PDB file of C-alpha atoms in Angstrom:
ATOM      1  CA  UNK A   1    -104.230 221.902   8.645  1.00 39.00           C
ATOM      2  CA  UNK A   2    -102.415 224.123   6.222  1.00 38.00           C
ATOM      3  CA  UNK A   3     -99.558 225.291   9.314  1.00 43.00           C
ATOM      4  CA  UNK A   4     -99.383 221.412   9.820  1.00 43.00           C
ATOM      5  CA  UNK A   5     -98.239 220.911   6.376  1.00 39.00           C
ATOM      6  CA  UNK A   6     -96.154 223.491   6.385  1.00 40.00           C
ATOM      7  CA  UNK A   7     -94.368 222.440   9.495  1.00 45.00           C
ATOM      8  CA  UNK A   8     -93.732 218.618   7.553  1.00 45.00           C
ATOM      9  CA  UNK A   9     -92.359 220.569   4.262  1.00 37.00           C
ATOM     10  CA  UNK A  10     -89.995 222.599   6.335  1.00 43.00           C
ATOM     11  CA  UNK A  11     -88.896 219.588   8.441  1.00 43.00           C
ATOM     12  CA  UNK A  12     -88.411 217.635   4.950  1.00 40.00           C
ATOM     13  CA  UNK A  13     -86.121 220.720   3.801  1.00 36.00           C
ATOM     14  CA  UNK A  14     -83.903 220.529   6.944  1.00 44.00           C
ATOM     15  CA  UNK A  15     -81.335 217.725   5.764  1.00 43.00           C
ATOM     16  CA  UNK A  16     -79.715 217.863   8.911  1.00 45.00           C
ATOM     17  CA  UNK A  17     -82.128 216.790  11.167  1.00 48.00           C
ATOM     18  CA  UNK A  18     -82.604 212.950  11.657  1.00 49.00           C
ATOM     19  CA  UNK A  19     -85.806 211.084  11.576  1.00 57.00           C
ATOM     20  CA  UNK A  20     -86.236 207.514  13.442  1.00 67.00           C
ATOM     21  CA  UNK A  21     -89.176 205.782  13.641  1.00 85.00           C
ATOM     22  CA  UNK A  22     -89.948 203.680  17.090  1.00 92.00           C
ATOM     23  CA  UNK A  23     -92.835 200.872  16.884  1.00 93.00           C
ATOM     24  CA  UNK A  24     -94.973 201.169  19.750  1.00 95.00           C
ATOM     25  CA  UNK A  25     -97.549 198.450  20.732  1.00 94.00           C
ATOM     26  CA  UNK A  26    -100.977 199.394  22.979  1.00 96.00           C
ATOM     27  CA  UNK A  27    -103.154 197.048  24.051  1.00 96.00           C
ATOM     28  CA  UNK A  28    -107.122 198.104  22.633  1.00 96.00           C
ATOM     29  CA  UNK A  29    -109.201 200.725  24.928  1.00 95.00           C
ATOM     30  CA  UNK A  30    -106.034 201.356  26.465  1.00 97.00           C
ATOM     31  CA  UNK A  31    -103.302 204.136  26.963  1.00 97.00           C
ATOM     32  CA  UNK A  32    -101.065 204.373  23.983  1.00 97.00           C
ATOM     33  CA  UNK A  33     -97.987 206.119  24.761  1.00 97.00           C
ATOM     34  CA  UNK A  34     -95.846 207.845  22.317  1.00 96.00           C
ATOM     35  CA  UNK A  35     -92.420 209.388  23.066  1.00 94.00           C
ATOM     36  CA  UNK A  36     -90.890 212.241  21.664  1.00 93.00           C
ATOM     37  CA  UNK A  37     -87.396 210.851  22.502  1.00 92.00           C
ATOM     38  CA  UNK A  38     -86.268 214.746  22.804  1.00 90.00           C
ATOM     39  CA  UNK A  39     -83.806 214.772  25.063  1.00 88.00           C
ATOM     40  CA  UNK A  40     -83.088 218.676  25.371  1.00 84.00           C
ATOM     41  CA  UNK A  41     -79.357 218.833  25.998  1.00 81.00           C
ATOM     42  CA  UNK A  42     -79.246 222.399  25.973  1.00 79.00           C
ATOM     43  CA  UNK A  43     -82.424 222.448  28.574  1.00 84.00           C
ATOM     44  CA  UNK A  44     -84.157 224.713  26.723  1.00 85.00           C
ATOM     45  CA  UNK A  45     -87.644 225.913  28.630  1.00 87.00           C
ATOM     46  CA  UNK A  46     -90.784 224.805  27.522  1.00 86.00           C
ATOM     47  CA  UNK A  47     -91.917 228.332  27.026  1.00 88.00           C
ATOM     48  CA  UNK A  48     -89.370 228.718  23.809  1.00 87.00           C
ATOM     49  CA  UNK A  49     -90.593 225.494  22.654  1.00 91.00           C
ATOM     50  CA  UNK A  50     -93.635 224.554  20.062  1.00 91.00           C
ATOM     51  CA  UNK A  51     -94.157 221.323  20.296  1.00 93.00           C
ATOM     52  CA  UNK A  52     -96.404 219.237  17.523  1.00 91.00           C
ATOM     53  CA  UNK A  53     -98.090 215.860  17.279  1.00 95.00           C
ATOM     54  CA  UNK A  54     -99.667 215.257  13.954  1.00 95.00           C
ATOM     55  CA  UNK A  55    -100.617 211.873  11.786  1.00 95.00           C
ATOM     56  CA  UNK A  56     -99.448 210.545   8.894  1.00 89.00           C
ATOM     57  CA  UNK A  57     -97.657 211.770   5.131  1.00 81.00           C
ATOM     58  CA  UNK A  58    -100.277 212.553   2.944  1.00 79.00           C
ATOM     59  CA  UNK A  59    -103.624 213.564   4.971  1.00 80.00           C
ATOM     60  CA  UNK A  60    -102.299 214.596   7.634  1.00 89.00           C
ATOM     61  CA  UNK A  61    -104.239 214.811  11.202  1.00 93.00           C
ATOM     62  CA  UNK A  62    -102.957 217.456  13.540  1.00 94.00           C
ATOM     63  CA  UNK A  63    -102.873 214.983  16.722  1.00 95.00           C
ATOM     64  CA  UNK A  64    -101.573 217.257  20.058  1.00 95.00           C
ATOM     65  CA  UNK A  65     -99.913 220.722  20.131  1.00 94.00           C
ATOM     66  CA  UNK A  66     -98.070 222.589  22.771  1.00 92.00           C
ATOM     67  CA  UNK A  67     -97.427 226.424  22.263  1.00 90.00           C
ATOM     68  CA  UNK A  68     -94.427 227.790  23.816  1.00 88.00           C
ATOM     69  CA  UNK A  69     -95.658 226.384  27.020  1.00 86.00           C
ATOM     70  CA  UNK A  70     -99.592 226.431  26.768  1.00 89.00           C
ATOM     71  CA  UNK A  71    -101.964 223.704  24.627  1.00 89.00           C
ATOM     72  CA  UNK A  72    -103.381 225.181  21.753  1.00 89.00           C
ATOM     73  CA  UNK A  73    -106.293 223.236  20.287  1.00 87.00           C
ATOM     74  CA  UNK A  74    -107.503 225.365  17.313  1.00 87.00           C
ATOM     75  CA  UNK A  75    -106.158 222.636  15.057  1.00 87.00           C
ATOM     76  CA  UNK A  76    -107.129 219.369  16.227  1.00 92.00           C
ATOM     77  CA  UNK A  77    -108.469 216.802  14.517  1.00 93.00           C
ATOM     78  CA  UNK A  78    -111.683 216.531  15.734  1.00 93.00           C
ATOM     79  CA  UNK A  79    -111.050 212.614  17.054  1.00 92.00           C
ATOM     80  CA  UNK A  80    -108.223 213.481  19.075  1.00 94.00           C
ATOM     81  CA  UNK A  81    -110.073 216.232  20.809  1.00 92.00           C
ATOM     82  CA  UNK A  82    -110.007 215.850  24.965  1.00 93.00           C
ATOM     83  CA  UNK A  83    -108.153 212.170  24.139  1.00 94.00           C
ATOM     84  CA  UNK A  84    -104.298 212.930  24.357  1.00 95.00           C
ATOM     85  CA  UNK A  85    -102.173 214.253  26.974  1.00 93.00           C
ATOM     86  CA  UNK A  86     -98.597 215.512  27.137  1.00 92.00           C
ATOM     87  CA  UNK A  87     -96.162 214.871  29.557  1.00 91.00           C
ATOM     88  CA  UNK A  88     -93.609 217.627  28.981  1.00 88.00           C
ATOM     89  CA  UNK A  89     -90.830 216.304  31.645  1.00 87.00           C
ATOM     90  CA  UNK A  90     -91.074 212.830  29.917  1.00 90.00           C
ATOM     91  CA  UNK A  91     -91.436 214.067  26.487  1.00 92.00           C
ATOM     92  CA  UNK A  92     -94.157 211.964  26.193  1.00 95.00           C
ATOM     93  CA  UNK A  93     -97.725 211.928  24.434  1.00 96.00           C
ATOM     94  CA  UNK A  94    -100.475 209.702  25.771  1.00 96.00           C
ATOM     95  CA  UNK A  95    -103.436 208.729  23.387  1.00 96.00           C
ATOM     96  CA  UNK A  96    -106.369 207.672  25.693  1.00 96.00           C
ATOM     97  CA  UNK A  97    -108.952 204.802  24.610  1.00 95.00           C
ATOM     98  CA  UNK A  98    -106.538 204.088  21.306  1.00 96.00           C
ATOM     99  CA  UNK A  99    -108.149 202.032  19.297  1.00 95.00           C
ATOM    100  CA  UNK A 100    -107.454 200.207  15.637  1.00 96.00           C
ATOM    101  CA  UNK A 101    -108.603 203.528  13.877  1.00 93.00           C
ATOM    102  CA  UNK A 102    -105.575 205.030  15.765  1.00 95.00           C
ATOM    103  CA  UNK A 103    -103.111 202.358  14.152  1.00 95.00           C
ATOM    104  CA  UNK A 104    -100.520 204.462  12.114  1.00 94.00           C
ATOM    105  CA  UNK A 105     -97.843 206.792  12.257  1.00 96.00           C
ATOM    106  CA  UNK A 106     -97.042 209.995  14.440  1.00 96.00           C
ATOM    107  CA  UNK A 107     -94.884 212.567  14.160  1.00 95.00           C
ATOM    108  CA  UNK A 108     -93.304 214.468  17.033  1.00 95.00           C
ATOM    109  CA  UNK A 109     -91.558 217.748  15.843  1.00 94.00           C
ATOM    110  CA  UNK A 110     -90.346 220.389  18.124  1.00 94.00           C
ATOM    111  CA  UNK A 111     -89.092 224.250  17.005  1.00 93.00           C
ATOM    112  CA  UNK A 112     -87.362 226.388  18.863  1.00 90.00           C
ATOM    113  CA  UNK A 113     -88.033 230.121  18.681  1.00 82.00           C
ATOM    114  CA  UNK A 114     -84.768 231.588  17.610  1.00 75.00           C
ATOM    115  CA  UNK A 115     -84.791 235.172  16.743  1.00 74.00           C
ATOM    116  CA  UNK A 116     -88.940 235.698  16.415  1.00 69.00           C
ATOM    117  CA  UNK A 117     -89.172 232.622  13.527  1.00 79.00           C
ATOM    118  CA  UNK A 118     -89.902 229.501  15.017  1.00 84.00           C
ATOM    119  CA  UNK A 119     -86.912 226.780  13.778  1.00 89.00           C
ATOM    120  CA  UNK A 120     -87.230 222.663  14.034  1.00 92.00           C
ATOM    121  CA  UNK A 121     -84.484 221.441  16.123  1.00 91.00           C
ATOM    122  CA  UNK A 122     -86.024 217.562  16.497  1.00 92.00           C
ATOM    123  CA  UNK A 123     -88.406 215.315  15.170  1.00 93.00           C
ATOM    124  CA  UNK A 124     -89.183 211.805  15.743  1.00 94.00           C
ATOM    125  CA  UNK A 125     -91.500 209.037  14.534  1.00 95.00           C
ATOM    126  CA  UNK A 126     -93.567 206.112  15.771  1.00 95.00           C
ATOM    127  CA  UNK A 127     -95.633 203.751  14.081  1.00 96.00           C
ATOM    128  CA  UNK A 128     -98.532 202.256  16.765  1.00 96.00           C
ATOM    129  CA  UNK A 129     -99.879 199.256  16.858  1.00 95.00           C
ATOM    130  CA  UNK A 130    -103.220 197.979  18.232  1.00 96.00           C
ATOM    131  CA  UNK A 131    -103.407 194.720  19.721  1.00 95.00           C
ATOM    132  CA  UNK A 132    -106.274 193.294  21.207  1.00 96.00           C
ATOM    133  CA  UNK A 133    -106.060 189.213  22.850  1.00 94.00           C
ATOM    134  CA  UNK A 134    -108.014 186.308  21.323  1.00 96.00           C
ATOM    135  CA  UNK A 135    -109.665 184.551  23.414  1.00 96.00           C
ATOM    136  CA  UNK A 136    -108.096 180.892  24.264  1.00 96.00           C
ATOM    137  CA  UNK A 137    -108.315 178.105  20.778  1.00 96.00           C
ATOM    138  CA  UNK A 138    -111.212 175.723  22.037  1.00 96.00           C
ATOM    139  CA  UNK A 139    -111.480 172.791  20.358  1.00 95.00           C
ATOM    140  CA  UNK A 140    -114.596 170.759  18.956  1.00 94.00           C
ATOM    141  CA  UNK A 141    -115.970 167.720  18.244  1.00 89.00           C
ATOM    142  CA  UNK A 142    -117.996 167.553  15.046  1.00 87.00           C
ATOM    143  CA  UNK A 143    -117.633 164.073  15.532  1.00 77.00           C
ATOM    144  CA  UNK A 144    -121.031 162.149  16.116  1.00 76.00           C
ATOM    145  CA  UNK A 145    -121.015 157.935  17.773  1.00 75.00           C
ATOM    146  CA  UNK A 146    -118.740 155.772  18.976  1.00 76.00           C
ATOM    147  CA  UNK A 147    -115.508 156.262  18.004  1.00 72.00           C
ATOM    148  CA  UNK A 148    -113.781 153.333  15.798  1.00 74.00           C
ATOM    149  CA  UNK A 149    -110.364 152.223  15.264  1.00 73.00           C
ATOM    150  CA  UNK A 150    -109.488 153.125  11.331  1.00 76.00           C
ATOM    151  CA  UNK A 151    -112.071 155.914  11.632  1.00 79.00           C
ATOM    152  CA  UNK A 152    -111.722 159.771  10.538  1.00 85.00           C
ATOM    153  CA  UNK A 153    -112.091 161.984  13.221  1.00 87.00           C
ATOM    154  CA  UNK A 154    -113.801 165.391  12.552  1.00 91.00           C
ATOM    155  CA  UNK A 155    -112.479 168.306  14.686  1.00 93.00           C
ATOM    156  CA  UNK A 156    -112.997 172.643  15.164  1.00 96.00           C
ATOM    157  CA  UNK A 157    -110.666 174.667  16.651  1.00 97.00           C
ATOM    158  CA  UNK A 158    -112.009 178.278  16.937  1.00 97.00           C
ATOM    159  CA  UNK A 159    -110.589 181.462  18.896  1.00 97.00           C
ATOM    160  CA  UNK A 160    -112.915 184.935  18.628  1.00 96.00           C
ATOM    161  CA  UNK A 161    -111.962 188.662  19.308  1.00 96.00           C
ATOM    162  CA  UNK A 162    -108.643 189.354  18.372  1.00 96.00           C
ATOM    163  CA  UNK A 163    -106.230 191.859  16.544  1.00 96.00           C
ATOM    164  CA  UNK A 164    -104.402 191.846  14.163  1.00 95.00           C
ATOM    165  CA  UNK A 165    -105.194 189.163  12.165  1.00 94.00           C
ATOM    166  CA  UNK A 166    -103.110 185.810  13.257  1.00 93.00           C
ATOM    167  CA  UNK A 167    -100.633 184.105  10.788  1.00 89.00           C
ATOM    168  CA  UNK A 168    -102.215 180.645  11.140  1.00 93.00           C
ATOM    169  CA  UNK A 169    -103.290 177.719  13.134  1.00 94.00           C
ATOM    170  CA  UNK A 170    -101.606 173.961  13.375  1.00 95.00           C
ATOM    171  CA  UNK A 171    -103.279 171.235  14.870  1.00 95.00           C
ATOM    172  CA  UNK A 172    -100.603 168.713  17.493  1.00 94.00           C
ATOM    173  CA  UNK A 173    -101.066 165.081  17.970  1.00 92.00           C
ATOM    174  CA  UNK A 174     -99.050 163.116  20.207  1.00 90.00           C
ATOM    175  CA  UNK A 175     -99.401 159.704  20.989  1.00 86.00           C
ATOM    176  CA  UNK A 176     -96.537 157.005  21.790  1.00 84.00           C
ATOM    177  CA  UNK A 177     -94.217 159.857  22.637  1.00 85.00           C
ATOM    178  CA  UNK A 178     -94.891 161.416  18.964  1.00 87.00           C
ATOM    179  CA  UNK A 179     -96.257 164.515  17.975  1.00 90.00           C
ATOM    180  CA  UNK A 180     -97.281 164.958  14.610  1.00 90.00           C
ATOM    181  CA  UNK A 181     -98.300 168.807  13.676  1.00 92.00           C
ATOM    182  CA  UNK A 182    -101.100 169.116  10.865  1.00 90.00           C
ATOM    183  CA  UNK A 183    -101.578 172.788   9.362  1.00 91.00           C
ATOM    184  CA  UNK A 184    -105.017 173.486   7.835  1.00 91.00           C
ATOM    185  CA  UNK A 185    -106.497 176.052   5.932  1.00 92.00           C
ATOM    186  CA  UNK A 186    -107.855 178.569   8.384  1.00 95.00           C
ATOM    187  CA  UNK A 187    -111.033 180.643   8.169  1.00 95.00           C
ATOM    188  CA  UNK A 188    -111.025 184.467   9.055  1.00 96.00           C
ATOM    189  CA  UNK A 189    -113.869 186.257   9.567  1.00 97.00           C
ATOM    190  CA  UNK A 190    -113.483 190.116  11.004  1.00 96.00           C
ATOM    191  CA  UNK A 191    -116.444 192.344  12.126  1.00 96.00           C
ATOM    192  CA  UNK A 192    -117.830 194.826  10.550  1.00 95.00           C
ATOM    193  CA  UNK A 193    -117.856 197.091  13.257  1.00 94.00           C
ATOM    194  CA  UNK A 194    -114.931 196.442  15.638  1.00 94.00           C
ATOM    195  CA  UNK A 195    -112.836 195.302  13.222  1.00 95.00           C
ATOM    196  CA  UNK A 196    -111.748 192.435  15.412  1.00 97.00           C
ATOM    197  CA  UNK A 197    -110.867 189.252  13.738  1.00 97.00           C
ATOM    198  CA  UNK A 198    -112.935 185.260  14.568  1.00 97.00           C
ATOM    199  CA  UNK A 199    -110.756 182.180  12.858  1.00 97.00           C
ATOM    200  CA  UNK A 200    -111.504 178.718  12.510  1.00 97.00           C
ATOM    201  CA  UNK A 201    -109.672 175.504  11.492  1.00 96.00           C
ATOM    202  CA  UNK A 202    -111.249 172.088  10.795  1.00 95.00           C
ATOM    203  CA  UNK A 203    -109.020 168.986  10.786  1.00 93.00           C
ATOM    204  CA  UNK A 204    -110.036 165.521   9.443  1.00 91.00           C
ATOM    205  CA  UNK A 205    -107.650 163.251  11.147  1.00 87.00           C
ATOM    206  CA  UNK A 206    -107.698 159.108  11.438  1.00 83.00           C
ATOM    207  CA  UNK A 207    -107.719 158.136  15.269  1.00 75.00           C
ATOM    208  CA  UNK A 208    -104.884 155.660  16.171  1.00 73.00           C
ATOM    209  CA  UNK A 209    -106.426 152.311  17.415  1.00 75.00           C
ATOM    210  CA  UNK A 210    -106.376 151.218  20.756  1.00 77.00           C
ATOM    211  CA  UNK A 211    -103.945 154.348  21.556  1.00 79.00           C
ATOM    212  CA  UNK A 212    -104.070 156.774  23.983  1.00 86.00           C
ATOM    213  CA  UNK A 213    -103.652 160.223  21.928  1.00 87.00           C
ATOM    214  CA  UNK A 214    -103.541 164.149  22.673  1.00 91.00           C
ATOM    215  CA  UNK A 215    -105.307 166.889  20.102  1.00 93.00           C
ATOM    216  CA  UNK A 216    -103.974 170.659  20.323  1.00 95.00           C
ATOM    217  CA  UNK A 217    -104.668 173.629  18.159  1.00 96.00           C
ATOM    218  CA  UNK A 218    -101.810 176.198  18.221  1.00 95.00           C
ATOM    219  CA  UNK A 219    -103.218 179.790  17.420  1.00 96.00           C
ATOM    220  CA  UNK A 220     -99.940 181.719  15.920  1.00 94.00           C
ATOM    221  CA  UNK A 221     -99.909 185.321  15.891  1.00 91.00           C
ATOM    222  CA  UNK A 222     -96.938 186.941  14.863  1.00 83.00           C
ATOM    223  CA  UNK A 223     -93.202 186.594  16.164  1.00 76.00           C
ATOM    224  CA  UNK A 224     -93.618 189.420  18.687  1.00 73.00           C
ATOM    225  CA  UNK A 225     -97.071 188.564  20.014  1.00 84.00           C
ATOM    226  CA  UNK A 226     -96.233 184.829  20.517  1.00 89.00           C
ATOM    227  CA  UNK A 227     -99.113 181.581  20.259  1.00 92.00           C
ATOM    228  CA  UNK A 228    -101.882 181.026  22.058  1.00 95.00           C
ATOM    229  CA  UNK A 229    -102.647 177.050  22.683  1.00 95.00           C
ATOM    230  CA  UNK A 230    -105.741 175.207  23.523  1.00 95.00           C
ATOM    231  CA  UNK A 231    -106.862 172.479  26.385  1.00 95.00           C
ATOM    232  CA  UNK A 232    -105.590 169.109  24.962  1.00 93.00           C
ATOM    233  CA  UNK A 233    -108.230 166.965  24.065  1.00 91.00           C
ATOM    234  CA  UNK A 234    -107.921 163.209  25.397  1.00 89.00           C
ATOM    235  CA  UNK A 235    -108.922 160.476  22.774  1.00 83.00           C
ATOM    236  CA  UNK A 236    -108.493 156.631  23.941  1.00 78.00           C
ATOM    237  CA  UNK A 237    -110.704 153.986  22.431  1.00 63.00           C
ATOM    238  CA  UNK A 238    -111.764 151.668  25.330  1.00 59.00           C
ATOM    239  CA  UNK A 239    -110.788 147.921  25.468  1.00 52.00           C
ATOM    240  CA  UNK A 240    -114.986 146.611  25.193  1.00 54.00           C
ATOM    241  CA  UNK A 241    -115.456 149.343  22.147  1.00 48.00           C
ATOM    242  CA  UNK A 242    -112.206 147.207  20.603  1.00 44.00           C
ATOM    243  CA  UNK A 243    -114.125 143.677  21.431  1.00 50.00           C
ATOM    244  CA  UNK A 244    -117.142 145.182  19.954  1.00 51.00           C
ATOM    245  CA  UNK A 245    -115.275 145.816  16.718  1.00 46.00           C
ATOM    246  CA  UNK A 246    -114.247 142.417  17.101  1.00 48.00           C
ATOM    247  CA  UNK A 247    -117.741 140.991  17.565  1.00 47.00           C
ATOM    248  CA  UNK A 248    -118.834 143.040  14.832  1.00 57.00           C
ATOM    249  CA  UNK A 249    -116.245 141.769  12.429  1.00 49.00           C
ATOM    250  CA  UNK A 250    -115.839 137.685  13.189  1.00 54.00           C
ATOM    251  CA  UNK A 251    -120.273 137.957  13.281  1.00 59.00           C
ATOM    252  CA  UNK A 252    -120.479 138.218   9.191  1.00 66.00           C
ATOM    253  CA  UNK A 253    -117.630 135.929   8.936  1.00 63.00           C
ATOM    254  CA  UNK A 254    -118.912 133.270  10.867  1.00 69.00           C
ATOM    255  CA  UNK A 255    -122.301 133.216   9.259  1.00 65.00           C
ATOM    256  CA  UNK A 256    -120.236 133.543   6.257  1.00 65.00           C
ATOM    257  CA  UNK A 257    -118.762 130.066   6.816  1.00 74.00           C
ATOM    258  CA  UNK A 258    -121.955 128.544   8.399  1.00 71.00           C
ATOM    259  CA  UNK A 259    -123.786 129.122   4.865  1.00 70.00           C
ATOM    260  CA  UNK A 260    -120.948 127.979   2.610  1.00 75.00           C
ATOM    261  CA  UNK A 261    -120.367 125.155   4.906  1.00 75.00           C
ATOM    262  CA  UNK A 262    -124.386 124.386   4.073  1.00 70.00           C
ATOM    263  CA  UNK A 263    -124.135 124.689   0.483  1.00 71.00           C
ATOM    264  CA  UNK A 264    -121.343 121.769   0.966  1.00 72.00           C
ATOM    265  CA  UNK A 265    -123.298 119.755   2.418  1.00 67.00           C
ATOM    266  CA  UNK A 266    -126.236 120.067  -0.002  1.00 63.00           C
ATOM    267  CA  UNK A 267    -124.074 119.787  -3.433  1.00 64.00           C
ATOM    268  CA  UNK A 268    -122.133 116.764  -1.549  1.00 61.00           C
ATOM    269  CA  UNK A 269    -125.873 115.702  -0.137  1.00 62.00           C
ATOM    270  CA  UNK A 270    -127.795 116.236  -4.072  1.00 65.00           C
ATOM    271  CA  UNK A 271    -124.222 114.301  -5.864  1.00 65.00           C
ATOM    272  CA  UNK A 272    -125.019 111.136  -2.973  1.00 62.00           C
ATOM    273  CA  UNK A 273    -128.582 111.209  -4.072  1.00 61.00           C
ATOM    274  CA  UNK A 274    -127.723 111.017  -7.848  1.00 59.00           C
ATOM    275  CA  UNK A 275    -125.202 108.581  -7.663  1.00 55.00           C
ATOM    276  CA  UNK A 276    -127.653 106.268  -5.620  1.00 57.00           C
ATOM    277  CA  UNK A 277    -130.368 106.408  -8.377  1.00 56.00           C
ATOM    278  CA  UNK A 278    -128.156 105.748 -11.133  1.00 53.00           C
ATOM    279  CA  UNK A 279    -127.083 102.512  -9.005  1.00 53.00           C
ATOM    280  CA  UNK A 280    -131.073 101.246  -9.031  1.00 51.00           C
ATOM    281  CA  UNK A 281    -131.281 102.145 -12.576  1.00 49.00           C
ATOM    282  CA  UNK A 282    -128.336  99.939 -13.309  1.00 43.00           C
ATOM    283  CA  UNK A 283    -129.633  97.421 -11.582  1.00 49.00           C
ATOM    284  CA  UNK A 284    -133.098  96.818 -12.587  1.00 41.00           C
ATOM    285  CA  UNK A 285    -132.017  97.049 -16.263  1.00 47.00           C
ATOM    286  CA  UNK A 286    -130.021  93.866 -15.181  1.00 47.00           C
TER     287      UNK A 286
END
């Protein structure tokens, strides 16, 4: 650890070298590879050449080393022990199994042994990230019945497994050549122990009557990564489920009229009735 530090001060006190840093994406349980971009103009053999792989600023992790031509491993880190490998004509150090613990940022530095002191002639950076796929956004109903025109309907969307953590999920309804996007809060849950992320979004949406419509849930993770889409889900409500409605509706109504229509008659019915015994009243008092 301590001749790892000591090779970052003296590459920090060398103004003339440049650093770049290269973002490098590996897929999870897979072969990361990082380059050294050295490109070794002056074709300098291997055998003059230390070359170092450690990782990150502060506690830094001595990652791969190559000494003047033969791999020393007195200083790994004990993680990276029998999990890297260095292609010396490619310049190029692979990480085997990487996984999100691996995330961060390497350093490549090379010195050249000029004169018995060993001298840094190039570094290089690259920042790695893990990505592992979500599965495809599956959609469902929490929806229970018939469905009704004028009625809420309650929908999931749910995709498991992933990393890093998406940006968000919207919700796509089309219907009479219209799509209308919906964006919902969405729930993130990550495990505890692969670190690998489960989201959720609910949507509470009112169901156009008597129209055929289309539901979507668009998972989006990131500008580079790209969106992951569910299977559509159809929603028509059939022509007897409208008549029903129908039914269901002009029923109260018309029972509705049938009893005021009978209170009518029984006020008009009870006013004939007094009016007829006032007439005998009148009558017999003549």
């Amino acid at each position: 650890m301590e001749v790892c530090i000591f090779f970052l001060y003296t590459m920090i006190l060398l103004p003339g070298i440049a650093v770049s840093v290269h973002q490098v994406k590996s897929f999870l349980n897979h072969t990361a590879y990082l380059s050294c971009y050295f490109p070794n103009s002056q074709k300098t053999d291997i055998t003059d050449l230390r070359v170092f792989w450690q990782k990150g600023q502060t506690a830094v992790e001595v990652v791969h080393e190559v000494n003047y031509g033969q791999e020393k491993h007195d200083n790994l880190s004990p993680k990276y022990i029998n999990r890297t490998k260095m292609d010396m004509d490619k310049w190029t150090l692979q990480l085997l199994n990487a996984g999100i613990g691996d995330e961060g940022q390497y350093t490549c530095i090379v010195q050249h042994r000029d004169k018995g002191s060993p001298k840094v002639i190039h570094t290089s950076e690259c920042l790695l990230h893990i990505i592992a796929n979500y599965s495809q956004p599956e959609i469902a109903w929490l929806h229970t019945g018939k469905l009704k025109p004028n009625e809420y309907l309650n929908l999931s969307c749910s995709s498991s497994g992933g990393y890093p953590e998406p940006k968000q999920m919207t919700w796509l309804m089309s219907y009479e050549n219209h799509t209308h996007p919906f964006t919902r809060p969405m729930g993130v849950l990550q495990d505890a122990v692969t670190k690998l992320y489960n989201v959720t979004s609910k949507l509470n949406v009112l169901v156009p009557p008597n129209t055929p419509a289309n539901i979507s849930c668009l998972l989006h993770l990131g500008e580079q990564l790209g969106s992951l889409v569910s299977v559509p889900l159809g929603i028509e409500i059939q022509q007897e489920e409208m008549e029903q409605v129908k039914i269901n509706f002009f029923g109260p109504l018309i029972a509705v009229i049938i009893l005021i229509t009978l209170l009518l008659g029984f006020v008009v019915l009870k006013k004939n009735i007094n009016i007829s015994s006032t007439n005998q009243s009148v009558s017999l008092a003549v």
